[in-house]
Coordinates of C-alpha atoms in Angstrom, one line a residue:
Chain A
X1 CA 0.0 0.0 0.0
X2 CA 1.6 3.6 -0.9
X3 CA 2.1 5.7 2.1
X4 CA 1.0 8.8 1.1
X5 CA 1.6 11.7 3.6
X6 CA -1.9 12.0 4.8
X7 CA -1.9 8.4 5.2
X8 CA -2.1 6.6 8.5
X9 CA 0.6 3.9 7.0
X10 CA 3.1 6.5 6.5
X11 CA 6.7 5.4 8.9
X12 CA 6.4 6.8 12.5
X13 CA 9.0 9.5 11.5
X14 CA 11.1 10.3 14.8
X15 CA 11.5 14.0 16.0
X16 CA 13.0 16.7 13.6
X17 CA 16.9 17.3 14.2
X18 CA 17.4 20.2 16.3
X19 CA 18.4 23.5 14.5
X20 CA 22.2 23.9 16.0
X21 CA 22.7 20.3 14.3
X22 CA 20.4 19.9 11.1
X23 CA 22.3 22.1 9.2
X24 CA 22.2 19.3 5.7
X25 CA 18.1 18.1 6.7
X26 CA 16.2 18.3 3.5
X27 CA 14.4 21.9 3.5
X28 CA 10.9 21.8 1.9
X29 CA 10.6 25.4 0.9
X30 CA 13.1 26.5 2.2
X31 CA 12.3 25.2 5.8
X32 CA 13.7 22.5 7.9
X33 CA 11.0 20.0 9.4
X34 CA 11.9 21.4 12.7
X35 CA 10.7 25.0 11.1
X36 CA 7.9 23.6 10.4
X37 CA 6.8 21.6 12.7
X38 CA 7.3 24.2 15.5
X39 CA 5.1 26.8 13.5
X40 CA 2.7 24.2 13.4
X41 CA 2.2 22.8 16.8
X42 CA 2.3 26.5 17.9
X43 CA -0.2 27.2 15.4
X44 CA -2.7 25.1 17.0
X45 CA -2.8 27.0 19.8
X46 CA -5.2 29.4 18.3
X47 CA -8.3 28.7 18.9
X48 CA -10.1 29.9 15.2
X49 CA -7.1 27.8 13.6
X50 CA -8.4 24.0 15.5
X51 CA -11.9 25.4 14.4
X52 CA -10.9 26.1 10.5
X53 CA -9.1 22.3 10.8
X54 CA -11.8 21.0 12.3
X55 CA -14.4 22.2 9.6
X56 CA -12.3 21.3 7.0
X57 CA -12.1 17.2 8.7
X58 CA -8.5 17.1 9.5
X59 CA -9.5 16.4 13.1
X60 CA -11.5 13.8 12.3
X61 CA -8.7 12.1 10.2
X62 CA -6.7 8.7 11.4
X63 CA -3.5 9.7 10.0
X64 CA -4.0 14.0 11.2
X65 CA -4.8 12.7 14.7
X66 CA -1.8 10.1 14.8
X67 CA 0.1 12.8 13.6
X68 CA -1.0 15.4 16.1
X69 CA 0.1 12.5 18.6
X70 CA 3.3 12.3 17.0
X71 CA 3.2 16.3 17.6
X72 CA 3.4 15.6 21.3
X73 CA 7.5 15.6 21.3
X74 CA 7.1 19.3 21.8
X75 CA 6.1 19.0 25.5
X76 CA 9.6 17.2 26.4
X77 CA 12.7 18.5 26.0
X78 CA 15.0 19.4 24.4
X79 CA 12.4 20.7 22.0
X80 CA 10.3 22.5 24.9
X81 CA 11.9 25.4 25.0
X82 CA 11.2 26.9 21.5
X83 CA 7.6 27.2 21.9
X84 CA 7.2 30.6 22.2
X85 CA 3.6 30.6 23.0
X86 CA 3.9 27.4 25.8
X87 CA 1.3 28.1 28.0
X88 CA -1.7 27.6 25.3
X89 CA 0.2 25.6 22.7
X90 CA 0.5 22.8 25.0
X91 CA -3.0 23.1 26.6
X92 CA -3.6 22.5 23.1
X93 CA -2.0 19.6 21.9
X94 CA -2.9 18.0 25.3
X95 CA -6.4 18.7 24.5
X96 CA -6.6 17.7 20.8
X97 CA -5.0 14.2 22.6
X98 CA -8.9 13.9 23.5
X99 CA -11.3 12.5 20.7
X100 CA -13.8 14.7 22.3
X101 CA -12.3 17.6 22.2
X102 CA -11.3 17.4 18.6
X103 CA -15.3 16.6 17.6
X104 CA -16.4 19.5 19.9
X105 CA -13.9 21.9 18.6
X106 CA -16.1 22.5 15.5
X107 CA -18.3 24.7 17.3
X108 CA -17.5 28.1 16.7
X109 CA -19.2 28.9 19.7
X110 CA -16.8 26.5 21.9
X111 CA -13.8 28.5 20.0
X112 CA -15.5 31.8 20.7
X113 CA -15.4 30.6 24.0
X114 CA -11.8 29.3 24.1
X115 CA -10.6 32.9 22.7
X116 CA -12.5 34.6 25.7
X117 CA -11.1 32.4 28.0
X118 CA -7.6 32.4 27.1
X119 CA -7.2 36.2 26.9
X120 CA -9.1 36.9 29.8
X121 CA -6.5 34.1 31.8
X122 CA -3.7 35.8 29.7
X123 CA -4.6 39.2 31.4
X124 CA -4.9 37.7 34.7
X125 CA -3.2 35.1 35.3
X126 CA -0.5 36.7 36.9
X127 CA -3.0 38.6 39.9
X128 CA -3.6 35.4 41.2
X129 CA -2.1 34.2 44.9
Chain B
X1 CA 22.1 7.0 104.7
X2 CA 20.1 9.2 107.2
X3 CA 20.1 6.3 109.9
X4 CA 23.9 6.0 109.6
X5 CA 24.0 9.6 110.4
X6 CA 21.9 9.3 113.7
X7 CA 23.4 6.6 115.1
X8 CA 26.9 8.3 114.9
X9 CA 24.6 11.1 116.3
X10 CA 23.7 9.1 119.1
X11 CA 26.8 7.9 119.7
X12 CA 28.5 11.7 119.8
X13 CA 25.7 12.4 122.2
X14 CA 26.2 9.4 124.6
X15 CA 29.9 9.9 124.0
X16 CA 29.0 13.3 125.5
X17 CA 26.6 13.0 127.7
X18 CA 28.9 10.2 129.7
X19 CA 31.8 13.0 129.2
X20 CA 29.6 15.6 131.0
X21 CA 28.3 12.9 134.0
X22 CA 31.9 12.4 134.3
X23 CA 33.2 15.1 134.5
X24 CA 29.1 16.8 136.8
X25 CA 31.0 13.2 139.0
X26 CA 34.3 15.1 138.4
X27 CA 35.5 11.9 137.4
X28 CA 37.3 12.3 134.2
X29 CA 38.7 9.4 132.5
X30 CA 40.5 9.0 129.2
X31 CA 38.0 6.0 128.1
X32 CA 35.2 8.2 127.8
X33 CA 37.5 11.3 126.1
X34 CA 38.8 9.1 123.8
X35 CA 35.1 7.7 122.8
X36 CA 33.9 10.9 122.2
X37 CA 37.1 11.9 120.3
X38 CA 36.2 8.6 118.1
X39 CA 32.5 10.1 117.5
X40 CA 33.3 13.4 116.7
X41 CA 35.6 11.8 114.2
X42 CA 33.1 9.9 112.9
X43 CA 30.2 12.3 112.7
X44 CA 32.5 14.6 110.9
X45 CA 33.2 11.8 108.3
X46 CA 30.0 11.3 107.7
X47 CA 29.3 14.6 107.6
X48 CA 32.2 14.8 104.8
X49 CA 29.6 12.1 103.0
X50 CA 26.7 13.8 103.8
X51 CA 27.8 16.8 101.9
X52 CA 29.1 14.2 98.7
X53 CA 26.1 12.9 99.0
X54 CA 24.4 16.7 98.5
X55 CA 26.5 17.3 95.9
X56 CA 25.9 14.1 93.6
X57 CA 22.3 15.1 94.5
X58 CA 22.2 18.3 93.0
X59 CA 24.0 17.1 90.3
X60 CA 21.5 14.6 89.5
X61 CA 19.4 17.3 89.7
X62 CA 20.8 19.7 87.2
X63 CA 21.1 16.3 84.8
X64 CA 17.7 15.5 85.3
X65 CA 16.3 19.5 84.4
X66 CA 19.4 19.0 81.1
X67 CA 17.6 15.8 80.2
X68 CA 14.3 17.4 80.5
X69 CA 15.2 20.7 78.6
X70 CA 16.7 18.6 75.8
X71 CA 13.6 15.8 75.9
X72 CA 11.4 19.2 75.2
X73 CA 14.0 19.9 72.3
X74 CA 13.9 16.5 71.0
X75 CA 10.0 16.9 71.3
X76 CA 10.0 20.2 69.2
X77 CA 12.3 19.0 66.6
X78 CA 10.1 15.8 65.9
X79 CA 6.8 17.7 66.1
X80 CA 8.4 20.6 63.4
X81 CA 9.9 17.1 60.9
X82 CA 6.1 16.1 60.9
X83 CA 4.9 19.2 60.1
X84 CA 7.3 19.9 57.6
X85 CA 6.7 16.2 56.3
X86 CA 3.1 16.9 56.3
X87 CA 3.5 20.5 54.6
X88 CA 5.5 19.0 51.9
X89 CA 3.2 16.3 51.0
X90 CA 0.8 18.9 50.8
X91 CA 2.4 20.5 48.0
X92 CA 0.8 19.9 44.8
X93 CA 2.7 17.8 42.4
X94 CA 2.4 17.5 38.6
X95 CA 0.3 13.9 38.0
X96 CA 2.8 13.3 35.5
X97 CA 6.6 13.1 36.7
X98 CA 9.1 13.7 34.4
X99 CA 10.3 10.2 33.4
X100 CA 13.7 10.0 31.9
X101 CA 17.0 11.9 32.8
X102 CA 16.2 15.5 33.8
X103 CA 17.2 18.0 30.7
X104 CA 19.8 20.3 32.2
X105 CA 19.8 23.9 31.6
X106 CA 21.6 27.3 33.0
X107 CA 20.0 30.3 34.6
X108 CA 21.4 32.2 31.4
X109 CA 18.8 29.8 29.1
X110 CA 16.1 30.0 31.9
X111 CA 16.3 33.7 31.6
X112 CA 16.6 34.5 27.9
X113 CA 13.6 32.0 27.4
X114 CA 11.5 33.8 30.0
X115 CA 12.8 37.1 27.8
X116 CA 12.0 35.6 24.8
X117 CA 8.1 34.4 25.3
X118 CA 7.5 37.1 27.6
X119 CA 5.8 39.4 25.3
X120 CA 3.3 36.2 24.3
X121 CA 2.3 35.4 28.0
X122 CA 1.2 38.7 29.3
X123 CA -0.2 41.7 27.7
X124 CA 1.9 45.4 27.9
X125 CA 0.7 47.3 30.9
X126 CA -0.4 49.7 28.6
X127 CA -2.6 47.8 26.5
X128 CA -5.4 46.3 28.7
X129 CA -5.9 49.6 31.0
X130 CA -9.0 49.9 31.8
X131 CA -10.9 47.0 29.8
X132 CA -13.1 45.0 31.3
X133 CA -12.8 41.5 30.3
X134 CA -15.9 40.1 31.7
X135 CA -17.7 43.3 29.6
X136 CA -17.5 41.6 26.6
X137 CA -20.5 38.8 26.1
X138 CA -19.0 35.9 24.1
X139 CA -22.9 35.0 23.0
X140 CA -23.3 38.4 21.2
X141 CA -20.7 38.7 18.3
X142 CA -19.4 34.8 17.5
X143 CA -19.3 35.7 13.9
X144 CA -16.2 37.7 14.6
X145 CA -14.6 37.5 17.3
X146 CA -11.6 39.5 16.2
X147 CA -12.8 42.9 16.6
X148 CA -14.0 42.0 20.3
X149 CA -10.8 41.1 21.6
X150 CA -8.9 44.4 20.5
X151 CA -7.7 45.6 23.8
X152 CA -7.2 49.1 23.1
X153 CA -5.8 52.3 25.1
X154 CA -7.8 54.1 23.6
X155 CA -10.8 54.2 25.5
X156 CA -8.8 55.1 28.4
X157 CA -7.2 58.2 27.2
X158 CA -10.5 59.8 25.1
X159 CA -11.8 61.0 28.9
X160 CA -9.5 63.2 31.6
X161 CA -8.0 65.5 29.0
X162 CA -10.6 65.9 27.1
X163 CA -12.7 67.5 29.4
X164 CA -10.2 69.5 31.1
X165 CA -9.6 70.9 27.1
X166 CA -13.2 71.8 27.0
X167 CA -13.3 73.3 30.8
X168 CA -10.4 75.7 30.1
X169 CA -11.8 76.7 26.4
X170 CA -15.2 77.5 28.2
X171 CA -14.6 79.6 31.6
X172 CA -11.4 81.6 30.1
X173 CA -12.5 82.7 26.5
X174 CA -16.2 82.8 27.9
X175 CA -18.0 81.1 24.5
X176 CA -21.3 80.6 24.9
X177 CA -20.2 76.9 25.3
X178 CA -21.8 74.2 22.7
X179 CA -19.0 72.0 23.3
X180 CA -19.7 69.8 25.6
X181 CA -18.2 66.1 26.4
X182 CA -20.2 64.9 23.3
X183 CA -18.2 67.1 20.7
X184 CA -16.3 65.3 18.6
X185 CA -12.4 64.7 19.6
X186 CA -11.3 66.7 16.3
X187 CA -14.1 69.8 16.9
X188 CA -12.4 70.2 20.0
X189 CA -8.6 70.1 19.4
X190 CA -9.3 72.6 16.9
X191 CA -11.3 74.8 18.9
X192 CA -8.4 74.8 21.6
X193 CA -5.2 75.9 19.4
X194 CA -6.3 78.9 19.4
X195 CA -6.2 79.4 23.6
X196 CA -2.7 78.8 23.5
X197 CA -1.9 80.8 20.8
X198 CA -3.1 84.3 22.6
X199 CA -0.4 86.7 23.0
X200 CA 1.2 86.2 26.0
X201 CA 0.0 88.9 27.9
X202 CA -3.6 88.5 27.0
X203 CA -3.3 85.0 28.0
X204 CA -1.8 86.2 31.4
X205 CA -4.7 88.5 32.2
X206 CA -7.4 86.0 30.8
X207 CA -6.6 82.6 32.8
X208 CA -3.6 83.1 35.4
X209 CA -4.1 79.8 36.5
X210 CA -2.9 77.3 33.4
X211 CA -4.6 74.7 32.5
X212 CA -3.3 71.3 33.2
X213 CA -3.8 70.3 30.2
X214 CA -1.5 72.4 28.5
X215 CA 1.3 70.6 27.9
X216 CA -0.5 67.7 26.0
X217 CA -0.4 67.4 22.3
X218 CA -4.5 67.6 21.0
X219 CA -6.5 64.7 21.2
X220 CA -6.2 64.0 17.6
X221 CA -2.7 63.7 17.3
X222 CA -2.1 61.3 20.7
X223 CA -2.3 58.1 18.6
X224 CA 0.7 59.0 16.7
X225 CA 2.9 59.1 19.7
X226 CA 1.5 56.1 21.7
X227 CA 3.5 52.8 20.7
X228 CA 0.6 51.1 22.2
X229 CA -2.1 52.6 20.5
X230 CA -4.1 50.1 18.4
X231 CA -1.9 47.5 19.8
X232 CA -3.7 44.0 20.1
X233 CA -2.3 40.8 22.2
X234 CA -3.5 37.4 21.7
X235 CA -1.4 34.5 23.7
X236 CA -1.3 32.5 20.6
X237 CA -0.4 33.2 16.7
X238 CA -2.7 35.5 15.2
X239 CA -4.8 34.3 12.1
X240 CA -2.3 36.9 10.1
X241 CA 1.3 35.3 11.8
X242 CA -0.5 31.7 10.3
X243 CA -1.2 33.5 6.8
X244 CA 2.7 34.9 6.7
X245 CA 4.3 32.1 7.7
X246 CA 6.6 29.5 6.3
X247 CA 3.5 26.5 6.2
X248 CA 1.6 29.2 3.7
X249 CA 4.1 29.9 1.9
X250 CA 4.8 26.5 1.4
X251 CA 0.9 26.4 0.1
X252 CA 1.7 28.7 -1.9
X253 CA 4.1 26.7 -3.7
X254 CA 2.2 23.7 -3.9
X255 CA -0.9 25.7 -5.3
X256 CA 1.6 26.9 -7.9
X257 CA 3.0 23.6 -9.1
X258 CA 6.2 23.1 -7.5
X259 CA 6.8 20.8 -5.4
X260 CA 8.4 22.3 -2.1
X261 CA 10.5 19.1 -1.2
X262 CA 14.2 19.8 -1.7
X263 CA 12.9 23.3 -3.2
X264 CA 14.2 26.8 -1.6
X265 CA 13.2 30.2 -3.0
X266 CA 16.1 31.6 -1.9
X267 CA 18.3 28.9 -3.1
X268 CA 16.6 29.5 -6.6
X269 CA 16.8 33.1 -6.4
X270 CA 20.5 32.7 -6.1
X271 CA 21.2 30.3 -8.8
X272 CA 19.1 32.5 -11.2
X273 CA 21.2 35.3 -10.1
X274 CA 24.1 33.2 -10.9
X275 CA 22.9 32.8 -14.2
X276 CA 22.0 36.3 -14.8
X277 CA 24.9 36.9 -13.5
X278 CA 26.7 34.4 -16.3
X279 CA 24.6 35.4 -19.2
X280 CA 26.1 39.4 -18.5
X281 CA 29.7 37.8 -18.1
X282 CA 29.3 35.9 -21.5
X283 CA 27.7 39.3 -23.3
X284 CA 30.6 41.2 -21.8
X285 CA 32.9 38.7 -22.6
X286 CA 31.7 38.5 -26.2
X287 CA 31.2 42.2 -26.9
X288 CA 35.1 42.7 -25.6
X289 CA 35.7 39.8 -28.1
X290 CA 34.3 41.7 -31.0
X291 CA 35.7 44.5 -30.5
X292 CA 39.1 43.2 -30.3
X293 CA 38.4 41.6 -33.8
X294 CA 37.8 44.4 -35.2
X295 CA 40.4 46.4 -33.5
X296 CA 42.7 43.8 -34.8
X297 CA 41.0 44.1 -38.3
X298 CA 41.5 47.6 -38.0
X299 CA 44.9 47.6 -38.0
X300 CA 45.7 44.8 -40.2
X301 CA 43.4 46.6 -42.9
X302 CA 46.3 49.9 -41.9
X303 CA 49.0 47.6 -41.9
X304 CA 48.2 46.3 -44.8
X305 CA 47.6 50.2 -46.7
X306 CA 50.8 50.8 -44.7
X307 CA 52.8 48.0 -46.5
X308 CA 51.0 48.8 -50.0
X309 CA 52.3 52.6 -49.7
X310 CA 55.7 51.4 -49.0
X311 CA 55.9 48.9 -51.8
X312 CA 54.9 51.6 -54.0
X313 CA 57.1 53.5 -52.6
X314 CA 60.3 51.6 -53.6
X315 CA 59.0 51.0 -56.8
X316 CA 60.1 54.5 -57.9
X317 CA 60.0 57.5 -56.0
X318 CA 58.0 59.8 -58.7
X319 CA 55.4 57.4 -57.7
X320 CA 55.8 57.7 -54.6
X321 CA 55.7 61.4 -54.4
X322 CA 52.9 61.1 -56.9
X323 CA 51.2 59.2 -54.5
X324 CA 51.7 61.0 -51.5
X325 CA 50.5 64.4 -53.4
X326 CA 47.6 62.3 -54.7
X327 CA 46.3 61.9 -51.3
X328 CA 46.8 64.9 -50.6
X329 CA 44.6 66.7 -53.1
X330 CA 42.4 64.0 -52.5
X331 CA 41.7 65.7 -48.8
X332 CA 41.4 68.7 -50.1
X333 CA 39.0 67.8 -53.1
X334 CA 36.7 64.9 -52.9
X335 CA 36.6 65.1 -56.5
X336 CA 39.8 63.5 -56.2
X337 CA 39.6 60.7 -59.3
X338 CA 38.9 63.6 -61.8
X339 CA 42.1 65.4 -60.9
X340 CA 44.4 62.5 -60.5
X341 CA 44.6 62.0 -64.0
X342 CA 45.5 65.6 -64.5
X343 CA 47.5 65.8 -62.0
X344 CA 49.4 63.0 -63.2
X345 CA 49.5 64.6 -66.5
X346 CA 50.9 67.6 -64.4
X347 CA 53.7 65.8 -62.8
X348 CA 54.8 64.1 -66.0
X349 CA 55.0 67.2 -67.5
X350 CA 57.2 68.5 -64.7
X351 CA 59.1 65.5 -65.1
X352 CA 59.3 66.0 -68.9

């Protein structure tokens, strides 16, 4: 069977190399896979973003959600700490783990909802305690 | 101990009472002297022991209050370990420990990552005065939810200086006063210039006391000088970041054809510089080429007119001569062919 890259078949690929030591990684426009993949996963932290995916059935797609499993490498180090938008981007991906989550997400309201939430926490998070 | 002590008591006293009968009897003898020497020495002895014996007392004393104090110690101590075992496993934990060796890092890399996403986890202080988050209903604009997050200054600064602009324009020129907090912001800027451009002593009889507001630049113009003003925040990518970003413009690539594997703009843009860059080279290259051929044309053609000339020239040097003047009536006229013949004609004659 050809393993197309929105196939679920396609090899378990294993994290990007890092940028300090990926300097000959194939570029695909002109951007490593780390490139990528970290706009990506960061990416999914907006909330309008999941809700365009989800209308558009990537989140209800084997090989997307094995991939957005595959995604989770960005909550360990070493590649942690290039996220610059960690707080949400990981929420994120920890919530899109959830087959719930990823049907529910297709509610614009439930994004409406996640936007509120997540600038209203990112205004005052830091007047708690 | 205390028994010991009385009987040697006793004894001192019977010791002494038979001294005193004896000697009441006036009967002294060196048996009785010498028994009450014997119990005086004895009673002192164990006197000498009685006082030991106080002393290891009190010392067993003082031990036993040490003991005590440091049983208390010992007591506090334990009772602070479990409360400080208790406090700590009442600090929360993450459910998920961190399996795997532990990633080390410096405080240099803590801080320059706190630098570097601290302008995506909190918003500038400038940028949320004054909005109320809870104001905003998520139920009443889901179509677009953009426009309702916009934390703005501006509502913040529209108010104090406004209305002192309006107060001073009102009492010191003495208008009849339409302008009111409803006026529009630009009505109002306008209106003010001219207060502060009143000669100086006018202004100094009209309003002695400035108005605070003085100093500021007019409401219209504020936005140009505030970095913050129109300034959003979001704690994730913005829908626009997304659009500009290296996975569009990968898109973009697809959508046009190419396939972006192994492809780099930048890499193409150089190599068809490179060959721009070649294709002037060879132009130059061939346009020098050319025009050394025909340089070198040039002077073969002289060379060659120069070698013809001299080979006439030793032929005879009439001809030469003839030649030479030839060429130069030939400058002078362009007619030249119809006077060559004549002028030959001439020179022959000469020569004739």
């Amino acid at each position: 069977m050809e393993s197309g890259p929105m196939s679920v078949d396609s090899a378990a690929l294993d994290p990007p190399a890092l940028p300090e030591d990926g300097a000959n990684e194939p570029k695909y426009g002109g951007h490593s896979r780390f490139e990528l993949e970290l706009e990506f996963v960061q990416s999914l932290a907006n909330p309008q973003y999941l809700n365009y995916l989800a209308s558009r059935k990537f989140l209800t797609n084997p090989a997307f959600v094995a991939y957005l499993e595959y995604l989770q490498y960005w909550t360990r180090p070493p590649y942690l700490k290039y996220l610059t938008f960690p707080t949400s981007t990981l929420k994120m991906l920890e919530l899109l783990q959830q087959e719930k989550f990823r049907q529910d997400i297709i509610s614009p309201d439930l994004a409406h909802a996640m936007i509120m939430e997540g600038m209203k926490t990112a205004v005052e998070w830091h007047r708690e305690g | 101990m205390e028994q010991d002590l009385d009987s040697r008591f006793e004894r001192l006293e019977k010791a002494l009472g038979n001294m005193i009968d004896a000697l009441a009897k006036n009967n002294p003898s060196d048996k009785v002297a010498e028994e009450l020497l014997a119990a005086e020495a004895d009673l002192s002895e164990s006197l000498k022991l009685l006082e030991t014996h106080q002393n290891n007392n009190a010392r067993i004393q003082q031990l036993r209050q040490e003991t005590s104090l440091l049983d208390t110690q010992i007591k506090d101590i334990a009772s602070s370990l479990w409360n400080m075992r208790k406090e700590l496993k009442a600090v929360p934990t993450t459910s998920n420990p961190p399996n795997g060796a532990k990633h080390q890092f410096t405080t240099a890399e803590l801080l320059a990552y706190a630098r570097r996403i601290s302008r995506n986890t909190l918003p500038l202080p400038g940028v949320t005065n004054g909005v109320d988050m809870t104001a905003t209903q998520p139920s009443t604009q889901p179509a677009d939810p953009e426009d309702s997050f916009r934390l703005q200054t501006q509502p913040t600064q529209t108010q104090t200086p406004n209305a002192s602009f309006n107060f001073s324009f009102n009492s010191t020129v003495g208008t009849p006063a339409p302008l009111s907090a409803a006026t529009p912001t630009t009505t109002t800027a306008n209106d003010t210039q001219p207060t502060t451009q009143l000669p100086p002593s006018q202004q100094q009889q009209q309003h002695p006391p400035k108005p605070p507001a003085e100093d500021k630049l007019p409401q219209h113009l504020q936005p140009a000088v505030n970095p913050l003003h129109d300034a959003t925040f979001h704690p994730w990518p913005t829908e626009a970041q997304i659009r500009s970003g290296a996975l569009a413009s990968i898109q973009r690539l697809a959508d046009s054809g190419i396939d972006p594997k192994g492809y780099d703009p930048a890499e193409e843009e150089r190599k068809l510089k490179e060959q721009e860059q070649a294709r002037k080279e060879a132009e130059e290259r061939a346009r020098q080429e050319r025009e050394a051929a025909e340089r070198r044309m040039r002077e073969e053609r002289e060379r060659m007119a120069r070698e013809r000339e001299l080979a006439r020239q030793r032929e005879g040097g009439g001809g030469g001569l003839e030649r030479r003047e030839s060429v130069a009536v030939g400058r002078a006229k362009p007619k030249q062919f119809t006077f060559l013949g004549a002028d030959d004609d001439d020179d022959d004659e000469d020569e004739d």
